[in-house]
PDB file of C-alpha atoms in Angstrom:
ATOM      1  CA  TYR E   1      -0.019  -0.067   0.022  1.00 80.00           C
ATOM      2  CA  SER E   2       0.956   3.530  -0.535  1.00 83.00           C
ATOM      3  CA  ILE E   3      -0.438   6.045   1.870  1.00 83.00           C
ATOM      4  CA  SER E   4      -1.193   9.654   1.025  1.00 83.00           C
ATOM      5  CA  TYR E   5      -2.180  12.395   3.468  1.00 85.00           C
ATOM      6  CA  GLY E   6      -4.569  15.323   2.608  1.00 80.00           C
ATOM      7  CA  MET E   7      -5.502  18.468   4.384  1.00 87.00           C
ATOM      8  CA  GLY E   8      -9.027  18.493   6.030  1.00 85.00           C
ATOM      9  CA  GLN E   9     -11.101  21.427   7.473  1.00 90.00           C
ATOM     10  CA  LEU E  10     -12.464  21.848  10.975  1.00 89.00           C
ATOM     11  CA  THR E  11     -15.640  23.976  11.181  1.00 90.00           C
ATOM     12  CA  ILE E  12     -16.327  25.528  14.542  1.00 91.00           C
ATOM     13  CA  THR E  13     -19.884  26.701  14.664  1.00 95.00           C
ATOM     14  CA  PRO E  14     -21.095  29.402  17.042  1.00 96.00           C
ATOM     15  CA  ALA E  15     -22.470  28.279  20.373  1.00 97.00           C
ATOM     16  CA  GLN E  16     -25.872  29.549  21.453  1.00 97.00           C
ATOM     17  CA  LEU E  17     -26.327  31.989  24.295  1.00 98.00           C
ATOM     18  CA  THR E  18     -29.719  32.461  25.876  1.00 98.00           C
ATOM     19  CA  VAL E  19     -30.548  36.031  26.917  1.00 98.00           C
ATOM     20  CA  THR E  20     -33.500  35.927  29.355  1.00 98.00           C
ATOM     21  CA  ALA E  21     -35.056  39.304  30.335  1.00 98.00           C
ATOM     22  CA  GLU E  22     -35.746  39.436  34.010  1.00 98.00           C
ATOM     23  CA  ASN E  23     -39.286  40.029  35.124  1.00 98.00           C
ATOM     24  CA  LYS E  24     -39.803  43.514  36.603  1.00 98.00           C
ATOM     25  CA  SER E  25     -42.449  45.280  38.588  1.00 98.00           C
ATOM     26  CA  LYS E  26     -43.095  48.848  39.803  1.00 98.00           C
ATOM     27  CA  VAL E  27     -45.822  51.024  41.261  1.00 98.00           C
ATOM     28  CA  TYR E  28     -47.495  53.405  38.749  1.00 98.00           C
ATOM     29  CA  ASP E  29     -45.612  56.784  38.562  1.00 97.00           C
ATOM     30  CA  ALA E  30     -46.562  57.827  35.059  1.00 97.00           C
ATOM     31  CA  GLN E  31     -42.993  57.242  33.920  1.00 97.00           C
ATOM     32  CA  ALA E  32     -41.592  54.476  31.674  1.00 97.00           C
ATOM     33  CA  PHE E  33     -39.544  51.731  33.462  1.00 97.00           C
ATOM     34  CA  THR E  34     -35.811  52.111  32.885  1.00 94.00           C
ATOM     35  CA  GLY E  35     -34.163  49.354  34.969  1.00 96.00           C
ATOM     36  CA  PHE E  36     -34.478  46.398  32.586  1.00 98.00           C
ATOM     37  CA  THR E  37     -31.913  43.635  33.064  1.00 98.00           C
ATOM     38  CA  SER E  38     -31.171  40.159  31.628  1.00 98.00           C
ATOM     39  CA  GLN E  39     -29.466  36.947  32.538  1.00 98.00           C
ATOM     40  CA  ILE E  40     -27.137  35.460  29.902  1.00 98.00           C
ATOM     41  CA  SER E  41     -26.445  31.785  30.026  1.00 97.00           C
ATOM     42  CA  GLY E  42     -24.416  29.383  27.769  1.00 97.00           C
ATOM     43  CA  PHE E  43     -20.944  30.838  27.820  1.00 97.00           C
ATOM     44  CA  ARG E  44     -18.137  28.423  26.868  1.00 95.00           C
ATOM     45  CA  PHE E  45     -14.844  28.091  28.665  1.00 94.00           C
ATOM     46  CA  THR E  46     -14.137  31.210  30.730  1.00 96.00           C
ATOM     47  CA  ASP E  47     -16.027  33.571  28.510  1.00 96.00           C
ATOM     48  CA  ASP E  48     -18.421  36.140  30.003  1.00 96.00           C
ATOM     49  CA  ALA E  49     -20.315  39.154  28.807  1.00 96.00           C
ATOM     50  CA  SER E  50     -17.112  41.117  28.167  1.00 95.00           C
ATOM     51  CA  VAL E  51     -16.466  39.089  24.982  1.00 96.00           C
ATOM     52  CA  LEU E  52     -19.807  40.173  23.443  1.00 97.00           C
ATOM     53  CA  GLY E  53     -20.262  43.142  21.242  1.00 97.00           C
ATOM     54  CA  GLY E  54     -23.147  45.530  20.880  1.00 96.00           C
ATOM     55  CA  SER E  55     -25.295  46.472  23.860  1.00 96.00           C
ATOM     56  CA  LEU E  56     -28.418  45.128  25.330  1.00 96.00           C
ATOM     57  CA  LEU E  57     -31.499  47.034  24.104  1.00 97.00           C
ATOM     58  CA  TYR E  58     -35.016  46.602  25.204  1.00 97.00           C
ATOM     59  CA  GLY E  59     -38.156  46.877  23.099  1.00 96.00           C
ATOM     60  CA  GLY E  60     -41.644  45.431  23.257  1.00 96.00           C
ATOM     61  CA  ALA E  61     -44.806  46.775  24.854  1.00 97.00           C
ATOM     62  CA  ALA E  62     -43.085  47.181  28.219  1.00 97.00           C
ATOM     63  CA  ALA E  63     -40.351  49.448  27.019  1.00 96.00           C
ATOM     64  CA  ALA E  64     -42.593  52.533  26.791  1.00 96.00           C
ATOM     65  CA  ALA E  65     -45.334  51.438  29.113  1.00 98.00           C
ATOM     66  CA  THR E  66     -46.550  53.920  31.628  1.00 97.00           C
ATOM     67  CA  GLU E  67     -50.090  52.703  32.449  1.00 98.00           C
ATOM     68  CA  ALA E  68     -50.820  50.302  35.267  1.00 98.00           C
ATOM     69  CA  GLY E  69     -51.211  46.700  33.987  1.00 98.00           C
ATOM     70  CA  THR E  70     -49.390  43.422  33.278  1.00 98.00           C
ATOM     71  CA  TYR E  71     -47.311  43.392  30.156  1.00 98.00           C
ATOM     72  CA  THR E  72     -46.712  39.644  29.613  1.00 98.00           C
ATOM     73  CA  GLY E  73     -43.723  39.105  27.283  1.00 97.00           C
ATOM     74  CA  GLY E  74     -43.452  42.794  26.950  1.00 97.00           C
ATOM     75  CA  ILE E  75     -39.718  43.075  27.794  1.00 98.00           C
ATOM     76  CA  VAL E  76     -37.971  42.053  24.625  1.00 98.00           C
ATOM     77  CA  PRO E  77     -34.165  42.094  24.762  1.00 98.00           C
ATOM     78  CA  SER E  78     -31.900  42.417  21.660  1.00 97.00           C
ATOM     79  CA  GLY E  79     -28.708  44.154  20.460  1.00 97.00           C
ATOM     80  CA  LEU E  80     -25.828  41.764  21.329  1.00 98.00           C
ATOM     81  CA  SER E  81     -23.361  40.497  18.717  1.00 97.00           C
ATOM     82  CA  SER E  82     -20.520  37.949  18.606  1.00 97.00           C
ATOM     83  CA  THR E  83     -18.706  35.763  16.064  1.00 95.00           C
ATOM     84  CA  ASN E  84     -18.591  32.934  18.504  1.00 97.00           C
ATOM     85  CA  TYR E  85     -22.130  32.907  19.707  1.00 97.00           C
ATOM     86  CA  THR E  86     -25.662  33.085  18.407  1.00 97.00           C
ATOM     87  CA  PHE E  87     -28.412  34.495  20.535  1.00 98.00           C
ATOM     88  CA  GLU E  88     -31.793  33.319  21.707  1.00 98.00           C
ATOM     89  CA  TYR E  89     -33.697  36.138  23.341  1.00 98.00           C
ATOM     90  CA  VAL E  90     -36.389  35.295  25.925  1.00 98.00           C
ATOM     91  CA  PRO E  91     -38.900  38.037  26.771  1.00 98.00           C
ATOM     92  CA  GLY E  92     -39.820  38.965  30.351  1.00 98.00           C
ATOM     93  CA  ASN E  93     -42.849  40.429  31.960  1.00 98.00           C
ATOM     94  CA  LEU E  94     -43.407  43.900  33.413  1.00 98.00           C
ATOM     95  CA  VAL E  95     -46.139  44.531  36.019  1.00 98.00           C
ATOM     96  CA  ILE E  96     -47.098  48.155  36.845  1.00 98.00           C
ATOM     97  CA  SER E  97     -49.293  48.048  39.977  1.00 98.00           C
ATOM     98  CA  PRO E  98     -51.896  50.710  40.664  1.00 98.00           C
ATOM     99  CA  ARG E  99     -50.749  53.470  42.881  1.00 98.00           C
ATOM    100  CA  PRO E 100     -52.359  53.351  46.351  1.00 98.00           C
ATOM    101  CA  LEU E 101     -54.078  56.514  47.478  1.00 98.00           C
ATOM    102  CA  THR E 102     -56.257  57.306  50.569  1.00 98.00           C
ATOM    103  CA  ILE E 103     -58.498  60.310  50.497  1.00 97.00           C
ATOM    104  CA  ARG E 104     -60.316  61.407  53.667  1.00 97.00           C
ATOM    105  CA  ALA E 105     -63.114  63.894  54.025  1.00 97.00           C
ATOM    106  CA  ASN E 106     -62.546  66.267  56.858  1.00 97.00           C
ATOM    107  CA  ALA E 107     -65.213  66.505  59.600  1.00 98.00           C
ATOM    108  CA  HIS E 108     -67.159  69.800  59.862  1.00 98.00           C
ATOM    109  CA  SER E 109     -69.713  71.311  62.096  1.00 98.00           C
ATOM    110  CA  LYS E 110     -72.181  74.166  62.071  1.00 98.00           C
ATOM    111  CA  VAL E 111     -74.791  75.647  64.360  1.00 98.00           C
ATOM    112  CA  TYR E 112     -78.432  75.015  63.404  1.00 98.00           C
ATOM    113  CA  GLY E 113     -79.758  77.574  61.007  1.00 96.00           C
ATOM    114  CA  GLN E 114     -76.289  78.653  59.800  1.00 97.00           C
ATOM    115  CA  PRO E 115     -74.967  78.073  56.226  1.00 97.00           C
ATOM    116  CA  ASP E 116     -72.929  75.012  55.590  1.00 97.00           C
ATOM    117  CA  PRO E 117     -69.168  75.392  55.825  1.00 97.00           C
ATOM    118  CA  VAL E 118     -67.061  74.638  52.710  1.00 97.00           C
ATOM    119  CA  LEU E 119     -66.443  70.911  52.741  1.00 97.00           C
ATOM    120  CA  THR E 120     -62.780  69.832  52.408  1.00 97.00           C
ATOM    121  CA  ARG E 121     -60.713  66.699  51.849  1.00 96.00           C
ATOM    122  CA  GLU E 122     -57.114  65.671  52.085  1.00 96.00           C
ATOM    123  CA  ILE E 123     -54.744  62.844  50.993  1.00 97.00           C
ATOM    124  CA  THR E 124     -53.760  61.041  54.047  1.00 97.00           C
ATOM    125  CA  SER E 125     -51.775  58.171  52.549  1.00 97.00           C
ATOM    126  CA  GLY E 126     -49.924  57.868  49.232  1.00 97.00           C
ATOM    127  CA  SER E 127     -49.420  60.617  46.738  1.00 97.00           C
ATOM    128  CA  LEU E 128     -50.354  61.596  43.162  1.00 98.00           C
ATOM    129  CA  ALA E 129     -47.826  60.980  40.391  1.00 97.00           C
ATOM    130  CA  SER E 130     -45.876  64.110  39.493  1.00 96.00           C
ATOM    131  CA  GLY E 131     -47.906  66.637  37.419  1.00 95.00           C
ATOM    132  CA  GLN E 132     -51.222  65.045  38.107  1.00 98.00           C
ATOM    133  CA  VAL E 133     -54.252  66.634  39.934  1.00 97.00           C
ATOM    134  CA  LEU E 134     -57.238  65.283  41.728  1.00 96.00           C
ATOM    135  CA  SER E 135     -60.741  66.628  41.433  1.00 95.00           C
ATOM    136  CA  GLY E 136     -64.168  65.740  42.662  1.00 94.00           C
ATOM    137  CA  SER E 137     -66.998  67.268  44.665  1.00 95.00           C
ATOM    138  CA  LEU E 138     -67.900  66.659  48.264  1.00 97.00           C
ATOM    139  CA  GLN E 139     -71.555  66.574  49.375  1.00 97.00           C
ATOM    140  CA  ARG E 140     -73.359  65.693  52.489  1.00 97.00           C
ATOM    141  CA  ALA E 141     -76.572  63.945  53.249  1.00 98.00           C
ATOM    142  CA  THR E 142     -79.592  66.155  53.179  1.00 97.00           C
ATOM    143  CA  GLY E 143     -81.143  67.610  56.353  1.00 97.00           C
ATOM    144  CA  GLU E 144     -81.058  70.749  58.432  1.00 96.00           C
ATOM    145  CA  ASN E 145     -82.039  69.502  61.938  1.00 97.00           C
ATOM    146  CA  VAL E 146     -79.534  68.804  64.668  1.00 97.00           C
ATOM    147  CA  GLY E 147     -77.623  65.612  63.936  1.00 98.00           C
ATOM    148  CA  SER E 148     -74.826  64.076  61.972  1.00 98.00           C
ATOM    149  CA  TYR E 149     -74.821  63.949  58.141  1.00 98.00           C
ATOM    150  CA  GLY E 150     -72.386  61.799  56.159  1.00 98.00           C
ATOM    151  CA  ILE E 151     -69.947  63.427  53.712  1.00 98.00           C
ATOM    152  CA  SER E 152     -69.315  61.573  50.450  1.00 97.00           C
ATOM    153  CA  LEU E 153     -67.242  62.185  47.407  1.00 94.00           C
ATOM    154  CA  SER E 154     -68.478  62.054  43.807  1.00 94.00           C
ATOM    155  CA  GLY E 155     -67.057  62.656  40.393  1.00 94.00           C
ATOM    156  CA  LEU E 156     -63.525  61.651  41.559  1.00 94.00           C
ATOM    157  CA  LYS E 157     -61.028  62.192  38.741  1.00 96.00           C
ATOM    158  CA  ILE E 158     -57.229  62.279  38.479  1.00 97.00           C
ATOM    159  CA  GLU E 159     -55.814  63.990  35.323  1.00 97.00           C
ATOM    160  CA  ASP E 160     -52.383  64.759  33.983  1.00 96.00           C
ATOM    161  CA  ALA E 161     -51.145  68.102  32.763  1.00 94.00           C
ATOM    162  CA  GLN E 162     -52.732  67.451  29.362  1.00 95.00           C
ATOM    163  CA  GLN E 163     -56.045  66.838  31.123  1.00 95.00           C
ATOM    164  CA  THR E 164     -56.005  63.134  30.175  1.00 96.00           C
ATOM    165  CA  GLU E 165     -57.748  61.011  32.923  1.00 97.00           C
ATOM    166  CA  ARG E 166     -55.469  58.677  34.862  1.00 97.00           C
ATOM    167  CA  THR E 167     -57.800  57.619  37.571  1.00 97.00           C
ATOM    168  CA  HIS E 168     -57.618  53.959  36.477  1.00 97.00           C
ATOM    169  CA  ASN E 169     -53.910  53.861  37.470  1.00 98.00           C
ATOM    170  CA  TYR E 170     -54.828  54.286  41.151  1.00 98.00           C
ATOM    171  CA  GLU E 171     -56.244  52.099  43.852  1.00 98.00           C
ATOM    172  CA  ILE E 172     -58.264  54.603  45.789  1.00 97.00           C
ATOM    173  CA  GLU E 173     -59.775  54.377  49.278  1.00 97.00           C
ATOM    174  CA  PHE E 174     -62.121  57.145  50.410  1.00 96.00           C
ATOM    175  CA  LEU E 175     -62.723  57.710  54.144  1.00 97.00           C
ATOM    176  CA  GLY E 176     -65.958  59.592  54.712  1.00 95.00           C
ATOM    177  CA  ALA E 177     -66.685  61.915  57.557  1.00 97.00           C
ATOM    178  CA  ASN E 178     -69.634  63.689  59.083  1.00 98.00           C
ATOM    179  CA  LEU E 179     -71.095  67.261  59.099  1.00 98.00           C
ATOM    180  CA  SER E 180     -72.444  67.812  62.605  1.00 98.00           C
ATOM    181  CA  ILE E 181     -75.289  70.277  63.169  1.00 98.00           C
ATOM    182  CA  THR E 182     -75.368  71.469  66.777  1.00 98.00           C
ATOM    183  CA  PRO E 183     -78.242  73.236  68.500  1.00 97.00           C
ATOM    184  CA  ALA E 184     -78.591  76.994  68.265  1.00 97.00           C
ATOM    185  CA  PRO E 185     -78.776  79.016  71.406  1.00 96.00           C
ATOM    186  CA  LEU E 186     -82.234  80.430  72.255  1.00 95.00           C
ATOM    187  CA  THR E 187     -82.500  83.011  75.083  1.00 96.00           C
ATOM    188  CA  ILE E 188     -85.700  83.356  77.094  1.00 95.00           C
ATOM    189  CA  ILE E 189     -85.860  86.463  79.266  1.00 97.00           C
ATOM    190  CA  ALA E 190     -88.738  86.983  81.751  1.00 97.00           C
ATOM    191  CA  ASP E 191     -90.289  90.497  81.707  1.00 97.00           C
ATOM    192  CA  HIS E 192     -90.206  92.498  84.976  1.00 97.00           C
ATOM    193  CA  LYS E 193     -93.660  93.090  86.387  1.00 97.00           C
ATOM    194  CA  GLU E 194     -95.125  95.342  89.045  1.00 96.00           C
ATOM    195  CA  LYS E 195     -98.538  96.158  90.490  1.00 95.00           C
ATOM    196  CA  VAL E 196    -100.194  97.716  93.449  1.00 96.00           C
ATOM    197  CA  TYR E 197    -101.502  95.273  96.086  1.00 96.00           C
ATOM    198  CA  ASP E 198    -105.083  94.366  95.334  1.00 95.00           C
ATOM    199  CA  GLY E 199    -105.318  91.038  96.970  1.00 94.00           C
ATOM    200  CA  ASN E 200    -105.200  89.188  93.605  1.00 95.00           C
ATOM    201  CA  THR E 201    -102.388  87.273  91.804  1.00 95.00           C
ATOM    202  CA  LEU E 202    -100.829  88.598  88.646  1.00 94.00           C
ATOM    203  CA  GLY E 203    -102.076  86.650  85.637  1.00 86.00           C
ATOM    204  CA  ASN E 204    -100.155  88.114  82.788  1.00 90.00           C
ATOM    205  CA  PHE E 205     -96.518  87.002  83.080  1.00 94.00           C
ATOM    206  CA  SER E 206     -94.535  87.173  79.764  1.00 94.00           C
ATOM    207  CA  VAL E 207     -91.103  86.570  78.289  1.00 96.00           C
ATOM    208  CA  GLN E 208     -88.997  87.885  75.425  1.00 95.00           C
ATOM    209  CA  VAL E 209     -87.486  85.209  73.102  1.00 95.00           C
ATOM    210  CA  SER E 210     -84.379  85.830  70.978  1.00 95.00           C
ATOM    211  CA  GLY E 211     -82.326  83.538  68.776  1.00 95.00           C
ATOM    212  CA  LEU E 212     -84.893  82.011  66.520  1.00 95.00           C
ATOM    213  CA  VAL E 213     -83.340  80.964  63.190  1.00 96.00           C
ATOM    214  CA  ASN E 214     -84.250  79.155  59.999  1.00 92.00           C
ATOM    215  CA  GLY E 215     -87.739  80.728  59.801  1.00 92.00           C
ATOM    216  CA  ASP E 216     -88.872  79.061  62.974  1.00 93.00           C
ATOM    217  CA  VAL E 217     -91.900  80.417  64.786  1.00 91.00           C
ATOM    218  CA  GLU E 218     -91.824  80.954  68.554  1.00 90.00           C
ATOM    219  CA  ASP E 219     -94.929  78.868  69.404  1.00 86.00           C
ATOM    220  CA  ASP E 220     -93.594  75.917  67.403  1.00 85.00           C
ATOM    221  CA  VAL E 221     -90.219  76.046  69.126  1.00 87.00           C
ATOM    222  CA  THR E 222     -91.106  76.813  72.741  1.00 87.00           C
ATOM    223  CA  GLY E 223     -94.716  75.812  73.236  1.00 86.00           C
ATOM    224  CA  ASP E 224     -96.254  77.180  76.425  1.00 88.00           C
ATOM    225  CA  PHE E 225     -94.209  78.867  79.071  1.00 91.00           C
ATOM    226  CA  GLY E 226     -94.452  78.101  82.780  1.00 92.00           C
ATOM    227  CA  PHE E 227     -93.412  80.116  85.848  1.00 94.00           C
ATOM    228  CA  ASN E 228     -92.447  79.221  89.350  1.00 95.00           C
ATOM    229  CA  THR E 229     -95.327  78.528  91.768  1.00 94.00           C
ATOM    230  CA  SER E 230     -94.158  81.137  94.266  1.00 94.00           C
ATOM    231  CA  VAL E 231     -94.612  83.976  91.871  1.00 95.00           C
ATOM    232  CA  ILE E 232     -97.818  82.746  90.382  1.00 95.00           C
ATOM    233  CA  SER E 233     -99.452  82.586  93.765  1.00 96.00           C
ATOM    234  CA  ALA E 234     -97.959  85.845  95.013  1.00 96.00           C
ATOM    235  CA  ARG E 235    -100.633  88.243  96.469  1.00 95.00           C
ATOM    236  CA  ASP E 236     -99.024  90.145  99.259  1.00 96.00           C
ATOM    237  CA  ALA E 237     -96.851  93.226  98.784  1.00 96.00           C
ATOM    238  CA  GLY E 238     -93.190  92.424  98.313  1.00 96.00           C
ATOM    239  CA  THR E 239     -90.743  91.334  95.610  1.00 97.00           C
ATOM    240  CA  TYR E 240     -90.800  87.941  94.032  1.00 97.00           C
ATOM    241  CA  PRO E 241     -88.375  86.274  91.527  1.00 97.00           C
ATOM    242  CA  ILE E 242     -89.911  85.333  88.240  1.00 97.00           C
ATOM    243  CA  HIS E 243     -88.328  82.069  86.902  1.00 96.00           C
ATOM    244  CA  PRO E 244     -89.548  81.121  83.362  1.00 95.00           C
ATOM    245  CA  SER E 245     -89.623  77.517  82.124  1.00 93.00           C
ATOM    246  CA  LEU E 246     -90.988  75.403  79.274  1.00 91.00           C
ATOM    247  CA  SER E 247     -93.849  73.081  79.771  1.00 84.00           C
ATOM    248  CA  GLU E 248     -92.264  70.872  77.101  1.00 85.00           C
ATOM    249  CA  PRO E 249     -88.448  71.244  77.555  1.00 81.00           C
ATOM    250  CA  ASP E 250     -87.652  68.662  74.817  1.00 83.00           C
ATOM    251  CA  ARG E 251     -90.131  70.148  72.287  1.00 84.00           C
ATOM    252  CA  ASN E 252     -87.446  71.235  69.819  1.00 91.00           C
ATOM    253  CA  PRO E 253     -83.961  69.607  70.002  1.00 93.00           C
ATOM    254  CA  ASN E 254     -82.594  72.187  67.484  1.00 96.00           C
ATOM    255  CA  TYR E 255     -82.188  74.665  70.240  1.00 95.00           C
ATOM    256  CA  THR E 256     -80.553  74.880  73.643  1.00 94.00           C
ATOM    257  CA  TYR E 257     -82.393  77.103  76.025  1.00 93.00           C
ATOM    258  CA  SER E 258     -81.063  79.636  78.439  1.00 94.00           C
ATOM    259  CA  PHE E 259     -83.428  81.260  80.960  1.00 95.00           C
ATOM    260  CA  HIS E 260     -83.083  84.665  82.589  1.00 97.00           C
ATOM    261  CA  SER E 261     -85.198  85.547  85.570  1.00 97.00           C
ATOM    262  CA  ALA E 262     -86.965  88.824  86.359  1.00 97.00           C
ATOM    263  CA  THR E 263     -88.800  90.277  89.382  1.00 97.00           C
ATOM    264  CA  LEU E 264     -92.437  90.824  90.329  1.00 97.00           C
ATOM    265  CA  THR E 265     -92.872  93.805  92.659  1.00 97.00           C
ATOM    266  CA  ILE E 266     -96.175  94.240  94.477  1.00 96.00           C
ATOM    267  CA  HIS E 267     -96.337  97.697  95.921  1.00 97.00           C
ATOM    268  CA  PRO E 268     -98.169  98.380  99.178  1.00 96.00           C
ATOM    269  CA  ARG E 269    -101.525  99.911  98.693  1.00 93.00           C
ATOM    270  CA  THR E 270    -101.776 103.506  99.951  1.00 87.00           C
TER     271      THR E 270
END
C-alpha cells in the first residue's frame, strides 16, 4: 500500500447564548420603566459578557409602558453580537401596579340655622404622580335638623397636565366623615312686672325670646311657658323672683335654652 495524506477542514460553529429578560415590577408613577436587566447563559470556557459586542437594548410593549397593567412578554431584549455565539432572546414580563391613594373627608360642624361650611378633603396616605391633579365634589346627606350627616365624594377624577384622565392607574380608598349640626342658642328672658296690692295674683306673666333661626316660629319652638309657683301665687306686697320655664323642655332639639329671671314687685296699697 501506498499512503497519502490530505489536508482537512475543521468547522467551529457558534455556540448559542440564551438572553433571558428578568421580570420586573413597579408602582405606577406615570414614567416608563428604565431598569431592565437580563441573565445570559451558555458561555463556553471562561467567556463572560465582556467578550460580546453591541449592547443590550429593550423593546416590546413594556419599554414605553406607563399605564398600570401586566405586560406579559413585553420586555424584549436584543442588540448583542458575537462571532462565537448566536443569541436566543427570551422576553420577560413587566407589572405596573396601581398607585395606592387614601383620601379622607374632613369632619365639619355648624350651628343649626347657619350656612354649611365649605367641605374639604385631604390625601392622608400615598401621593399623586408628578404633574397630576385630583378633582371631585364633596356633598353631605340632606337635612337641616340637629344631627350628623355623612360626607361623600362624587365625580372623583385624576388628570395629568394634558387633562387626560389617569384615575384607572390608582387604587383609591375614600374615608368619609360627618357634618355635625349642633343646637342653636335660644334666650328666654322673663319680663319684669309690678302692680299695686289688690289681693289678687298677677295673671299676665310674659317673656322675650331671642335667637330663633331658619324661619322658625316661637310657638312651634317653645310651646307654652311656665313660671315658678311662688310668683304665680304671690298676692301680698313684696318682691318675688320670676323664673320662666318650658312646659315641654324637649319640644325642639334644634335649640338649647337659656333662661333669665326677672322680678315681680307688688307695691303696698296707699
